[in-house]
């Protein structure tokens, strides 16, 4: 009888989704991370194939769980929206994040940032931006044939991929959408969302209130539905309330 010796099974590679470290070291850094992430998500809200994440572990090489980085904000064009515990590039059609943002805190060292630049250069990032809110200093890199090259002038720089505009000033960095609208803070986004909700509620109530008056004017259900941009069934239901 011939015995077949089975090859040893390879241990499963675990890809951690956390290192136990906080997302940000202070409220200023966290505020910038949230603002950039949310505004870019807002910008591409209607595109199902733009994935935006903050402080998400990115593993570019399968089987190499020591090769990892967690950009403050990363943008992947060409990958679907959705939750991920980490970004495993080989499961994402091999597509690397094209745009990366880092927001500095006082604890970041030059050695750490040099390693990040080397990582992003080696694994395919197209645009890399670093903002230091304490010093109000913005730097950027853009991929060329030779890798990531420094962008010599960041004043009014427009991202080739995102089309957002960077406007450094003597006080603080300003970012602008392609339509010229300024990036909003989390508080401003929340306030605008609440205002939109209130406007929608008022508009809905106004349509409800209009139905009895229009019926008294002898308009048909179909005419009312057309006038108020409602379905016939919606008008019938509201008329019975």
JSON list of C-alpha atoms in Angstrom, two decimals:
[
{"chain": "A", "resi": 1, "resn": "UNK", "atom": "CA", "xyz": [0.00, 0.00, 0.00]},
{"chain": "A", "resi": 2, "resn": "UNK", "atom": "CA", "xyz": [1.32, 3.41, -0.95]},
{"chain": "A", "resi": 3, "resn": "UNK", "atom": "CA", "xyz": [0.86, 6.09, 1.65]},
{"chain": "A", "resi": 4, "resn": "UNK", "atom": "CA", "xyz": [0.23, 9.58, 0.38]},
{"chain": "A", "resi": 5, "resn": "UNK", "atom": "CA", "xyz": [1.81, 12.23, 2.53]},
{"chain": "A", "resi": 6, "resn": "UNK", "atom": "CA", "xyz": [-0.33, 15.32, 2.68]},
{"chain": "A", "resi": 7, "resn": "UNK", "atom": "CA", "xyz": [1.53, 18.61, 2.46]},
{"chain": "A", "resi": 8, "resn": "UNK", "atom": "CA", "xyz": [1.39, 20.63, 5.65]},
{"chain": "A", "resi": 9, "resn": "UNK", "atom": "CA", "xyz": [-1.49, 23.06, 5.73]},
{"chain": "A", "resi": 10, "resn": "UNK", "atom": "CA", "xyz": [-0.58, 26.70, 5.70]},
{"chain": "A", "resi": 11, "resn": "UNK", "atom": "CA", "xyz": [-1.73, 28.62, 8.75]},
{"chain": "A", "resi": 12, "resn": "UNK", "atom": "CA", "xyz": [-4.45, 31.14, 8.05]},
{"chain": "A", "resi": 13, "resn": "UNK", "atom": "CA", "xyz": [-3.15, 34.67, 7.80]},
{"chain": "A", "resi": 14, "resn": "UNK", "atom": "CA", "xyz": [-5.00, 37.07, 10.08]},
{"chain": "A", "resi": 15, "resn": "UNK", "atom": "CA", "xyz": [-5.37, 40.67, 8.97]},
{"chain": "A", "resi": 16, "resn": "UNK", "atom": "CA", "xyz": [-6.10, 42.77, 12.07]},
{"chain": "A", "resi": 17, "resn": "UNK", "atom": "CA", "xyz": [-8.47, 45.70, 11.67]},
{"chain": "A", "resi": 18, "resn": "UNK", "atom": "CA", "xyz": [-7.16, 47.63, 14.68]},
{"chain": "A", "resi": 19, "resn": "UNK", "atom": "CA", "xyz": [-3.91, 48.32, 16.48]},
{"chain": "A", "resi": 20, "resn": "UNK", "atom": "CA", "xyz": [-5.55, 49.61, 19.63]},
{"chain": "A", "resi": 21, "resn": "UNK", "atom": "CA", "xyz": [-4.45, 53.18, 18.89]},
{"chain": "A", "resi": 22, "resn": "UNK", "atom": "CA", "xyz": [-6.92, 56.08, 18.75]},
{"chain": "A", "resi": 23, "resn": "UNK", "atom": "CA", "xyz": [-8.03, 57.47, 15.40]},
{"chain": "A", "resi": 24, "resn": "UNK", "atom": "CA", "xyz": [-6.68, 60.91, 16.32]},
{"chain": "A", "resi": 25, "resn": "UNK", "atom": "CA", "xyz": [-4.56, 62.37, 19.06]},
{"chain": "A", "resi": 26, "resn": "UNK", "atom": "CA", "xyz": [-6.56, 65.56, 19.53]},
{"chain": "A", "resi": 27, "resn": "UNK", "atom": "CA", "xyz": [-9.83, 67.20, 18.56]},
{"chain": "A", "resi": 28, "resn": "UNK", "atom": "CA", "xyz": [-8.25, 69.39, 15.87]},
{"chain": "A", "resi": 29, "resn": "UNK", "atom": "CA", "xyz": [-6.80, 66.40, 14.01]},
{"chain": "A", "resi": 30, "resn": "UNK", "atom": "CA", "xyz": [-10.03, 64.45, 14.37]},
{"chain": "A", "resi": 31, "resn": "UNK", "atom": "CA", "xyz": [-12.08, 67.38, 13.11]},
{"chain": "A", "resi": 32, "resn": "UNK", "atom": "CA", "xyz": [-10.01, 67.62, 9.93]},
{"chain": "A", "resi": 33, "resn": "UNK", "atom": "CA", "xyz": [-10.19, 63.87, 9.31]},
{"chain": "A", "resi": 34, "resn": "UNK", "atom": "CA", "xyz": [-13.99, 63.91, 9.65]},
{"chain": "A", "resi": 35, "resn": "UNK", "atom": "CA", "xyz": [-14.38, 67.03, 7.51]},
{"chain": "A", "resi": 36, "resn": "UNK", "atom": "CA", "xyz": [-12.29, 65.72, 4.61]},
{"chain": "A", "resi": 37, "resn": "UNK", "atom": "CA", "xyz": [-13.82, 62.24, 4.70]},
{"chain": "A", "resi": 38, "resn": "UNK", "atom": "CA", "xyz": [-17.43, 63.41, 4.91]},
{"chain": "A", "resi": 39, "resn": "UNK", "atom": "CA", "xyz": [-17.10, 66.09, 2.25]},
{"chain": "A", "resi": 40, "resn": "UNK", "atom": "CA", "xyz": [-15.52, 63.66, -0.22]},
{"chain": "A", "resi": 41, "resn": "UNK", "atom": "CA", "xyz": [-18.25, 61.11, 0.56]},
{"chain": "A", "resi": 42, "resn": "UNK", "atom": "CA", "xyz": [-20.81, 63.85, -0.04]},
{"chain": "A", "resi": 43, "resn": "UNK", "atom": "CA", "xyz": [-19.08, 64.83, -3.31]},
{"chain": "A", "resi": 44, "resn": "UNK", "atom": "CA", "xyz": [-19.30, 61.27, -4.63]},
{"chain": "A", "resi": 45, "resn": "UNK", "atom": "CA", "xyz": [-22.59, 60.31, -2.97]},
{"chain": "A", "resi": 46, "resn": "UNK", "atom": "CA", "xyz": [-24.25, 59.49, -6.30]},
{"chain": "A", "resi": 47, "resn": "UNK", "atom": "CA", "xyz": [-21.37, 57.37, -7.60]},
{"chain": "A", "resi": 48, "resn": "UNK", "atom": "CA", "xyz": [-21.68, 53.77, -6.33]},
{"chain": "A", "resi": 49, "resn": "UNK", "atom": "CA", "xyz": [-18.09, 52.99, -7.26]},
{"chain": "A", "resi": 50, "resn": "UNK", "atom": "CA", "xyz": [-16.18, 55.43, -5.09]},
{"chain": "A", "resi": 51, "resn": "UNK", "atom": "CA", "xyz": [-15.13, 54.10, -1.69]},
{"chain": "A", "resi": 52, "resn": "UNK", "atom": "CA", "xyz": [-14.04, 56.57, 0.99]},
{"chain": "A", "resi": 53, "resn": "UNK", "atom": "CA", "xyz": [-12.76, 55.59, 4.44]},
{"chain": "A", "resi": 54, "resn": "UNK", "atom": "CA", "xyz": [-11.02, 57.04, 7.45]},
{"chain": "A", "resi": 55, "resn": "UNK", "atom": "CA", "xyz": [-8.34, 55.30, 9.52]},
{"chain": "A", "resi": 56, "resn": "UNK", "atom": "CA", "xyz": [-8.92, 52.00, 7.72]},
{"chain": "A", "resi": 57, "resn": "UNK", "atom": "CA", "xyz": [-6.15, 49.40, 7.62]},
{"chain": "A", "resi": 58, "resn": "UNK", "atom": "CA", "xyz": [-4.92, 48.90, 4.06]},
{"chain": "A", "resi": 59, "resn": "UNK", "atom": "CA", "xyz": [-3.14, 45.62, 3.25]},
{"chain": "A", "resi": 60, "resn": "UNK", "atom": "CA", "xyz": [-1.64, 45.79, -0.26]},
{"chain": "A", "resi": 61, "resn": "UNK", "atom": "CA", "xyz": [-0.01, 42.33, -0.37]},
{"chain": "A", "resi": 62, "resn": "UNK", "atom": "CA", "xyz": [-1.83, 39.05, 0.22]},
{"chain": "A", "resi": 63, "resn": "UNK", "atom": "CA", "xyz": [-0.26, 36.91, 2.93]},
{"chain": "A", "resi": 64, "resn": "UNK", "atom": "CA", "xyz": [1.86, 39.80, 4.27]},
{"chain": "A", "resi": 65, "resn": "UNK", "atom": "CA", "xyz": [-0.03, 41.16, 7.26]},
{"chain": "A", "resi": 66, "resn": "UNK", "atom": "CA", "xyz": [2.97, 43.17, 8.43]},
{"chain": "A", "resi": 67, "resn": "UNK", "atom": "CA", "xyz": [2.77, 45.32, 5.33]},
{"chain": "A", "resi": 68, "resn": "UNK", "atom": "CA", "xyz": [-0.03, 47.65, 6.37]},
{"chain": "A", "resi": 69, "resn": "UNK", "atom": "CA", "xyz": [-0.90, 51.28, 6.80]},
{"chain": "A", "resi": 70, "resn": "UNK", "atom": "CA", "xyz": [-3.98, 53.17, 7.95]},
{"chain": "A", "resi": 71, "resn": "UNK", "atom": "CA", "xyz": [-4.29, 56.51, 6.13]},
{"chain": "A", "resi": 72, "resn": "UNK", "atom": "CA", "xyz": [-6.33, 59.17, 7.90]},
{"chain": "A", "resi": 73, "resn": "UNK", "atom": "CA", "xyz": [-8.47, 59.34, 4.77]},
{"chain": "A", "resi": 74, "resn": "UNK", "atom": "CA", "xyz": [-8.27, 57.17, 1.67]},
{"chain": "A", "resi": 75, "resn": "UNK", "atom": "CA", "xyz": [-10.24, 57.34, -1.57]},
{"chain": "A", "resi": 76, "resn": "UNK", "atom": "CA", "xyz": [-10.60, 54.42, -3.98]},
{"chain": "A", "resi": 77, "resn": "UNK", "atom": "CA", "xyz": [-12.08, 55.18, -7.39]},
{"chain": "A", "resi": 78, "resn": "UNK", "atom": "CA", "xyz": [-13.55, 52.13, -9.04]},
{"chain": "A", "resi": 79, "resn": "UNK", "atom": "CA", "xyz": [-14.53, 50.14, -5.95]},
{"chain": "A", "resi": 80, "resn": "UNK", "atom": "CA", "xyz": [-18.07, 49.90, -4.56]},
{"chain": "A", "resi": 81, "resn": "UNK", "atom": "CA", "xyz": [-19.26, 51.64, -1.46]},
{"chain": "A", "resi": 82, "resn": "UNK", "atom": "CA", "xyz": [-19.84, 49.46, 1.58]},
{"chain": "A", "resi": 83, "resn": "UNK", "atom": "CA", "xyz": [-18.52, 48.52, 4.99]},
{"chain": "A", "resi": 84, "resn": "UNK", "atom": "CA", "xyz": [-15.13, 46.83, 5.31]},
{"chain": "A", "resi": 85, "resn": "UNK", "atom": "CA", "xyz": [-13.16, 45.75, 8.37]},
{"chain": "A", "resi": 86, "resn": "UNK", "atom": "CA", "xyz": [-10.01, 46.51, 6.41]},
{"chain": "A", "resi": 87, "resn": "UNK", "atom": "CA", "xyz": [-9.01, 47.10, 2.80]},
{"chain": "A", "resi": 88, "resn": "UNK", "atom": "CA", "xyz": [-7.43, 43.93, 1.41]},
{"chain": "A", "resi": 89, "resn": "UNK", "atom": "CA", "xyz": [-6.28, 45.03, -2.00]},
{"chain": "A", "resi": 90, "resn": "UNK", "atom": "CA", "xyz": [-6.22, 41.55, -3.63]},
{"chain": "A", "resi": 91, "resn": "UNK", "atom": "CA", "xyz": [-9.95, 41.29, -2.84]},
{"chain": "A", "resi": 92, "resn": "UNK", "atom": "CA", "xyz": [-10.58, 44.67, -4.49]},
{"chain": "A", "resi": 93, "resn": "UNK", "atom": "CA", "xyz": [-9.49, 43.71, -8.02]},
{"chain": "A", "resi": 94, "resn": "UNK", "atom": "CA", "xyz": [-5.97, 44.77, -7.06]},
{"chain": "A", "resi": 95, "resn": "UNK", "atom": "CA", "xyz": [-6.98, 48.44, -7.01]},
{"chain": "A", "resi": 96, "resn": "UNK", "atom": "CA", "xyz": [-4.94, 50.55, -4.60]},
{"chain": "A", "resi": 97, "resn": "UNK", "atom": "CA", "xyz": [-6.31, 53.71, -2.99]},
{"chain": "A", "resi": 98, "resn": "UNK", "atom": "CA", "xyz": [-5.52, 56.48, -5.43]},
{"chain": "A", "resi": 99, "resn": "UNK", "atom": "CA", "xyz": [-5.79, 59.45, -3.06]},
{"chain": "A", "resi": 100, "resn": "UNK", "atom": "CA", "xyz": [-4.58, 59.58, 0.55]},
{"chain": "A", "resi": 101, "resn": "UNK", "atom": "CA", "xyz": [-4.71, 62.32, 3.18]},
{"chain": "A", "resi": 102, "resn": "UNK", "atom": "CA", "xyz": [-2.75, 62.50, 6.41]},
{"chain": "A", "resi": 103, "resn": "UNK", "atom": "CA", "xyz": [-3.47, 65.07, 9.13]},
{"chain": "A", "resi": 104, "resn": "UNK", "atom": "CA", "xyz": [-0.48, 65.64, 11.39]},
{"chain": "A", "resi": 105, "resn": "UNK", "atom": "CA", "xyz": [-0.59, 65.70, 15.17]},
{"chain": "A", "resi": 106, "resn": "UNK", "atom": "CA", "xyz": [2.25, 66.72, 17.52]},
{"chain": "A", "resi": 107, "resn": "UNK", "atom": "CA", "xyz": [3.09, 63.04, 18.09]},
{"chain": "A", "resi": 108, "resn": "UNK", "atom": "CA", "xyz": [3.92, 62.35, 14.43]},
{"chain": "A", "resi": 109, "resn": "UNK", "atom": "CA", "xyz": [7.66, 62.06, 13.85]},
{"chain": "A", "resi": 110, "resn": "UNK", "atom": "CA", "xyz": [9.57, 62.78, 10.65]},
{"chain": "A", "resi": 111, "resn": "UNK", "atom": "CA", "xyz": [10.72, 59.16, 10.53]},
{"chain": "A", "resi": 112, "resn": "UNK", "atom": "CA", "xyz": [7.11, 57.98, 10.72]},
{"chain": "A", "resi": 113, "resn": "UNK", "atom": "CA", "xyz": [6.02, 60.29, 7.92]},
{"chain": "A", "resi": 114, "resn": "UNK", "atom": "CA", "xyz": [9.01, 59.29, 5.76]},
{"chain": "A", "resi": 115, "resn": "UNK", "atom": "CA", "xyz": [7.93, 55.66, 6.11]},
{"chain": "A", "resi": 116, "resn": "UNK", "atom": "CA", "xyz": [4.37, 56.55, 5.13]},
{"chain": "A", "resi": 117, "resn": "UNK", "atom": "CA", "xyz": [5.59, 58.36, 2.02]},
{"chain": "A", "resi": 118, "resn": "UNK", "atom": "CA", "xyz": [7.69, 55.34, 1.06]},
{"chain": "A", "resi": 119, "resn": "UNK", "atom": "CA", "xyz": [4.71, 53.03, 1.60]},
{"chain": "A", "resi": 120, "resn": "UNK", "atom": "CA", "xyz": [2.33, 55.15, -0.50]},
{"chain": "A", "resi": 121, "resn": "UNK", "atom": "CA", "xyz": [4.94, 55.54, -3.21]},
{"chain": "A", "resi": 122, "resn": "UNK", "atom": "CA", "xyz": [5.68, 51.79, -3.32]},
{"chain": "A", "resi": 123, "resn": "UNK", "atom": "CA", "xyz": [2.06, 50.60, -3.34]},
{"chain": "A", "resi": 124, "resn": "UNK", "atom": "CA", "xyz": [0.53, 52.83, -5.94]},
{"chain": "A", "resi": 125, "resn": "UNK", "atom": "CA", "xyz": [-1.02, 55.97, -4.43]},
{"chain": "A", "resi": 126, "resn": "UNK", "atom": "CA", "xyz": [-1.57, 58.58, -7.14]},
{"chain": "A", "resi": 127, "resn": "UNK", "atom": "CA", "xyz": [-2.04, 61.67, -4.95]},
{"chain": "A", "resi": 128, "resn": "UNK", "atom": "CA", "xyz": [-0.80, 62.14, -1.39]},
{"chain": "A", "resi": 129, "resn": "UNK", "atom": "CA", "xyz": [-1.56, 65.16, 0.81]},
{"chain": "A", "resi": 130, "resn": "UNK", "atom": "CA", "xyz": [-0.30, 66.05, 4.28]},
{"chain": "A", "resi": 131, "resn": "UNK", "atom": "CA", "xyz": [-1.78, 68.89, 6.30]},
{"chain": "A", "resi": 132, "resn": "UNK", "atom": "CA", "xyz": [-0.33, 70.11, 9.59]},
{"chain": "A", "resi": 133, "resn": "UNK", "atom": "CA", "xyz": [-3.09, 72.17, 11.27]},
{"chain": "A", "resi": 134, "resn": "UNK", "atom": "CA", "xyz": [-0.78, 73.38, 14.04]},
{"chain": "A", "resi": 135, "resn": "UNK", "atom": "CA", "xyz": [1.60, 74.99, 11.56]},
{"chain": "A", "resi": 136, "resn": "UNK", "atom": "CA", "xyz": [-1.05, 75.50, 8.85]},
{"chain": "A", "resi": 137, "resn": "UNK", "atom": "CA", "xyz": [1.28, 73.76, 6.45]},
{"chain": "A", "resi": 138, "resn": "UNK", "atom": "CA", "xyz": [0.09, 71.82, 3.40]},
{"chain": "A", "resi": 139, "resn": "UNK", "atom": "CA", "xyz": [2.25, 69.53, 1.25]},
{"chain": "A", "resi": 140, "resn": "UNK", "atom": "CA", "xyz": [1.36, 67.30, -1.65]},
{"chain": "A", "resi": 141, "resn": "UNK", "atom": "CA", "xyz": [2.78, 64.64, -3.94]},
{"chain": "A", "resi": 142, "resn": "UNK", "atom": "CA", "xyz": [1.61, 63.53, -7.38]},
{"chain": "A", "resi": 143, "resn": "UNK", "atom": "CA", "xyz": [2.61, 60.34, -9.17]},
{"chain": "A", "resi": 144, "resn": "UNK", "atom": "CA", "xyz": [4.82, 60.63, -12.23]},
{"chain": "A", "resi": 145, "resn": "UNK", "atom": "CA", "xyz": [6.73, 58.03, -14.22]},
{"chain": "A", "resi": 146, "resn": "UNK", "atom": "CA", "xyz": [9.32, 57.95, -11.43]},
{"chain": "A", "resi": 147, "resn": "UNK", "atom": "CA", "xyz": [6.92, 57.68, -8.49]},
{"chain": "A", "resi": 148, "resn": "UNK", "atom": "CA", "xyz": [5.45, 60.28, -6.16]},
{"chain": "A", "resi": 149, "resn": "UNK", "atom": "CA", "xyz": [6.93, 63.72, -6.85]},
{"chain": "A", "resi": 150, "resn": "UNK", "atom": "CA", "xyz": [6.49, 66.81, -4.70]},
{"chain": "A", "resi": 151, "resn": "UNK", "atom": "CA", "xyz": [3.89, 69.28, -5.92]},
{"chain": "A", "resi": 152, "resn": "UNK", "atom": "CA", "xyz": [5.91, 72.50, -5.96]},
{"chain": "A", "resi": 153, "resn": "UNK", "atom": "CA", "xyz": [2.99, 74.91, -5.60]},
{"chain": "A", "resi": 154, "resn": "UNK", "atom": "CA", "xyz": [-0.06, 74.01, -3.53]},
{"chain": "A", "resi": 155, "resn": "UNK", "atom": "CA", "xyz": [-1.73, 77.43, -3.79]},
{"chain": "A", "resi": 156, "resn": "UNK", "atom": "CA", "xyz": [-5.01, 76.88, -5.68]},
{"chain": "A", "resi": 157, "resn": "UNK", "atom": "CA", "xyz": [-3.93, 73.33, -6.51]},
{"chain": "A", "resi": 158, "resn": "UNK", "atom": "CA", "xyz": [-6.71, 71.20, -8.02]},
{"chain": "A", "resi": 159, "resn": "UNK", "atom": "CA", "xyz": [-6.64, 67.47, -7.42]},
{"chain": "A", "resi": 160, "resn": "UNK", "atom": "CA", "xyz": [-6.49, 65.74, -10.83]},
{"chain": "A", "resi": 161, "resn": "UNK", "atom": "CA", "xyz": [-8.66, 62.86, -9.61]},
{"chain": "A", "resi": 162, "resn": "UNK", "atom": "CA", "xyz": [-11.05, 64.48, -7.12]},
{"chain": "A", "resi": 163, "resn": "UNK", "atom": "CA", "xyz": [-11.23, 67.93, -8.77]},
{"chain": "A", "resi": 164, "resn": "UNK", "atom": "CA", "xyz": [-11.23, 69.59, -5.33]},
{"chain": "A", "resi": 165, "resn": "UNK", "atom": "CA", "xyz": [-9.26, 72.80, -4.89]},
{"chain": "A", "resi": 166, "resn": "UNK", "atom": "CA", "xyz": [-6.79, 73.51, -2.09]},
{"chain": "A", "resi": 167, "resn": "UNK", "atom": "CA", "xyz": [-6.59, 77.12, -0.92]},
{"chain": "A", "resi": 168, "resn": "UNK", "atom": "CA", "xyz": [-4.01, 77.67, 1.82]},
{"chain": "A", "resi": 169, "resn": "UNK", "atom": "CA", "xyz": [-4.29, 80.98, 3.66]},
{"chain": "A", "resi": 170, "resn": "UNK", "atom": "CA", "xyz": [-2.51, 82.69, 6.52]},
{"chain": "A", "resi": 171, "resn": "UNK", "atom": "CA", "xyz": [-5.06, 81.23, 8.96]},
{"chain": "A", "resi": 172, "resn": "UNK", "atom": "CA", "xyz": [-6.28, 77.83, 7.85]},
{"chain": "A", "resi": 173, "resn": "UNK", "atom": "CA", "xyz": [-6.55, 75.57, 4.82]},
{"chain": "A", "resi": 174, "resn": "UNK", "atom": "CA", "xyz": [-9.74, 75.84, 2.78]},
{"chain": "A", "resi": 175, "resn": "UNK", "atom": "CA", "xyz": [-10.95, 73.10, 0.46]},
{"chain": "A", "resi": 176, "resn": "UNK", "atom": "CA", "xyz": [-13.48, 73.66, -2.31]},
{"chain": "A", "resi": 177, "resn": "UNK", "atom": "CA", "xyz": [-15.70, 71.30, -4.28]},
{"chain": "A", "resi": 178, "resn": "UNK", "atom": "CA", "xyz": [-15.63, 71.33, -8.11]},
{"chain": "A", "resi": 179, "resn": "UNK", "atom": "CA", "xyz": [-18.80, 73.48, -8.05]},
{"chain": "A", "resi": 180, "resn": "UNK", "atom": "CA", "xyz": [-16.96, 76.14, -6.04]},
{"chain": "A", "resi": 181, "resn": "UNK", "atom": "CA", "xyz": [-18.71, 75.37, -2.73]},
{"chain": "A", "resi": 182, "resn": "UNK", "atom": "CA", "xyz": [-16.47, 75.31, 0.34]},
{"chain": "A", "resi": 183, "resn": "UNK", "atom": "CA", "xyz": [-15.99, 72.07, 2.28]},
{"chain": "A", "resi": 184, "resn": "UNK", "atom": "CA", "xyz": [-18.28, 72.17, 5.31]},
{"chain": "A", "resi": 185, "resn": "UNK", "atom": "CA", "xyz": [-17.46, 71.18, 8.87]},
{"chain": "A", "resi": 186, "resn": "UNK", "atom": "CA", "xyz": [-19.29, 68.32, 10.54]},
{"chain": "A", "resi": 187, "resn": "UNK", "atom": "CA", "xyz": [-21.42, 70.83, 12.44]},
{"chain": "A", "resi": 188, "resn": "UNK", "atom": "CA", "xyz": [-22.34, 72.66, 9.23]},
{"chain": "A", "resi": 189, "resn": "UNK", "atom": "CA", "xyz": [-23.19, 69.40, 7.47]},
{"chain": "A", "resi": 190, "resn": "UNK", "atom": "CA", "xyz": [-25.40, 68.33, 10.39]},
{"chain": "A", "resi": 191, "resn": "UNK", "atom": "CA", "xyz": [-27.10, 71.75, 10.49]},
{"chain": "A", "resi": 192, "resn": "UNK", "atom": "CA", "xyz": [-27.75, 71.67, 6.75]},
{"chain": "A", "resi": 193, "resn": "UNK", "atom": "CA", "xyz": [-29.14, 68.14, 6.99]},
{"chain": "A", "resi": 194, "resn": "UNK", "atom": "CA", "xyz": [-31.49, 69.23, 9.76]},
{"chain": "A", "resi": 195, "resn": "UNK", "atom": "CA", "xyz": [-32.62, 72.26, 7.74]},
{"chain": "A", "resi": 196, "resn": "UNK", "atom": "CA", "xyz": [-33.28, 70.04, 4.72]},
{"chain": "A", "resi": 197, "resn": "UNK", "atom": "CA", "xyz": [-35.30, 67.67, 6.90]},
{"chain": "A", "resi": 198, "resn": "UNK", "atom": "CA", "xyz": [-37.38, 70.55, 8.27]},
{"chain": "A", "resi": 199, "resn": "UNK", "atom": "CA", "xyz": [-37.95, 71.94, 4.77]},
{"chain": "A", "resi": 200, "resn": "UNK", "atom": "CA", "xyz": [-39.07, 68.52, 3.57]},
{"chain": "A", "resi": 201, "resn": "UNK", "atom": "CA", "xyz": [-41.48, 68.22, 6.50]},
{"chain": "A", "resi": 202, "resn": "UNK", "atom": "CA", "xyz": [-42.92, 71.67, 5.83]},
{"chain": "A", "resi": 203, "resn": "UNK", "atom": "CA", "xyz": [-43.32, 70.89, 2.13]},
{"chain": "A", "resi": 204, "resn": "UNK", "atom": "CA", "xyz": [-45.07, 67.62, 2.95]},
{"chain": "A", "resi": 205, "resn": "UNK", "atom": "CA", "xyz": [-47.39, 69.34, 5.41]},
{"chain": "A", "resi": 206, "resn": "UNK", "atom": "CA", "xyz": [-48.18, 72.04, 2.85]},
{"chain": "A", "resi": 207, "resn": "UNK", "atom": "CA", "xyz": [-49.21, 69.40, 0.32]},
{"chain": "A", "resi": 208, "resn": "UNK", "atom": "CA", "xyz": [-51.37, 67.66, 2.91]},
{"chain": "A", "resi": 209, "resn": "UNK", "atom": "CA", "xyz": [-53.06, 70.95, 3.77]},
{"chain": "A", "resi": 210, "resn": "UNK", "atom": "CA", "xyz": [-53.65, 71.76, 0.10]},
{"chain": "A", "resi": 211, "resn": "UNK", "atom": "CA", "xyz": [-55.61, 68.59, -0.69]},
{"chain": "A", "resi": 212, "resn": "UNK", "atom": "CA", "xyz": [-58.87, 69.53, 1.14]},
{"chain": "A", "resi": 213, "resn": "UNK", "atom": "CA", "xyz": [-58.83, 73.01, -0.38]},
{"chain": "A", "resi": 214, "resn": "UNK", "atom": "CA", "xyz": [-58.30, 71.62, -3.88]},
{"chain": "A", "resi": 215, "resn": "UNK", "atom": "CA", "xyz": [-61.11, 69.11, -3.38]},
{"chain": "A", "resi": 216, "resn": "UNK", "atom": "CA", "xyz": [-63.41, 71.95, -2.36]},
{"chain": "A", "resi": 217, "resn": "UNK", "atom": "CA", "xyz": [-62.51, 73.63, -5.64]},
{"chain": "A", "resi": 218, "resn": "UNK", "atom": "CA", "xyz": [-63.90, 70.54, -7.41]},
{"chain": "A", "resi": 219, "resn": "UNK", "atom": "CA", "xyz": [-60.57, 69.34, -8.74]},
{"chain": "A", "resi": 220, "resn": "UNK", "atom": "CA", "xyz": [-60.40, 65.62, -9.39]},
{"chain": "A", "resi": 221, "resn": "UNK", "atom": "CA", "xyz": [-58.07, 63.29, -7.53]},
{"chain": "A", "resi": 222, "resn": "UNK", "atom": "CA", "xyz": [-56.05, 62.91, -10.71]},
{"chain": "A", "resi": 223, "resn": "UNK", "atom": "CA", "xyz": [-55.72, 66.68, -11.17]},
{"chain": "A", "resi": 224, "resn": "UNK", "atom": "CA", "xyz": [-54.63, 67.12, -7.55]},
{"chain": "A", "resi": 225, "resn": "UNK", "atom": "CA", "xyz": [-52.06, 64.34, -7.89]},
{"chain": "A", "resi": 226, "resn": "UNK", "atom": "CA", "xyz": [-50.59, 66.02, -10.94]},
{"chain": "A", "resi": 227, "resn": "UNK", "atom": "CA", "xyz": [-50.55, 69.46, -9.33]},
{"chain": "A", "resi": 228, "resn": "UNK", "atom": "CA", "xyz": [-48.84, 68.24, -6.14]},
{"chain": "A", "resi": 229, "resn": "UNK", "atom": "CA", "xyz": [-46.51, 65.74, -7.81]},
{"chain": "A", "resi": 230, "resn": "UNK", "atom": "CA", "xyz": [-48.11, 62.86, -5.91]},
{"chain": "A", "resi": 231, "resn": "UNK", "atom": "CA", "xyz": [-49.52, 59.55, -7.00]},
{"chain": "A", "resi": 232, "resn": "UNK", "atom": "CA", "xyz": [-53.28, 59.11, -7.15]},
{"chain": "A", "resi": 233, "resn": "UNK", "atom": "CA", "xyz": [-53.09, 56.58, -4.33]},
{"chain": "A", "resi": 234, "resn": "UNK", "atom": "CA", "xyz": [-51.13, 59.02, -2.14]},
{"chain": "A", "resi": 235, "resn": "UNK", "atom": "CA", "xyz": [-53.76, 61.71, -2.69]},
{"chain": "A", "resi": 236, "resn": "UNK", "atom": "CA", "xyz": [-56.59, 59.29, -1.85]},
{"chain": "A", "resi": 237, "resn": "UNK", "atom": "CA", "xyz": [-54.81, 58.18, 1.32]},
{"chain": "A", "resi": 238, "resn": "UNK", "atom": "CA", "xyz": [-54.06, 61.73, 2.46]},
{"chain": "A", "resi": 239, "resn": "UNK", "atom": "CA", "xyz": [-57.61, 62.86, 1.67]},
{"chain": "A", "resi": 240, "resn": "UNK", "atom": "CA", "xyz": [-58.98, 60.21, 4.02]},
{"chain": "A", "resi": 241, "resn": "UNK", "atom": "CA", "xyz": [-56.77, 61.21, 6.97]}
]
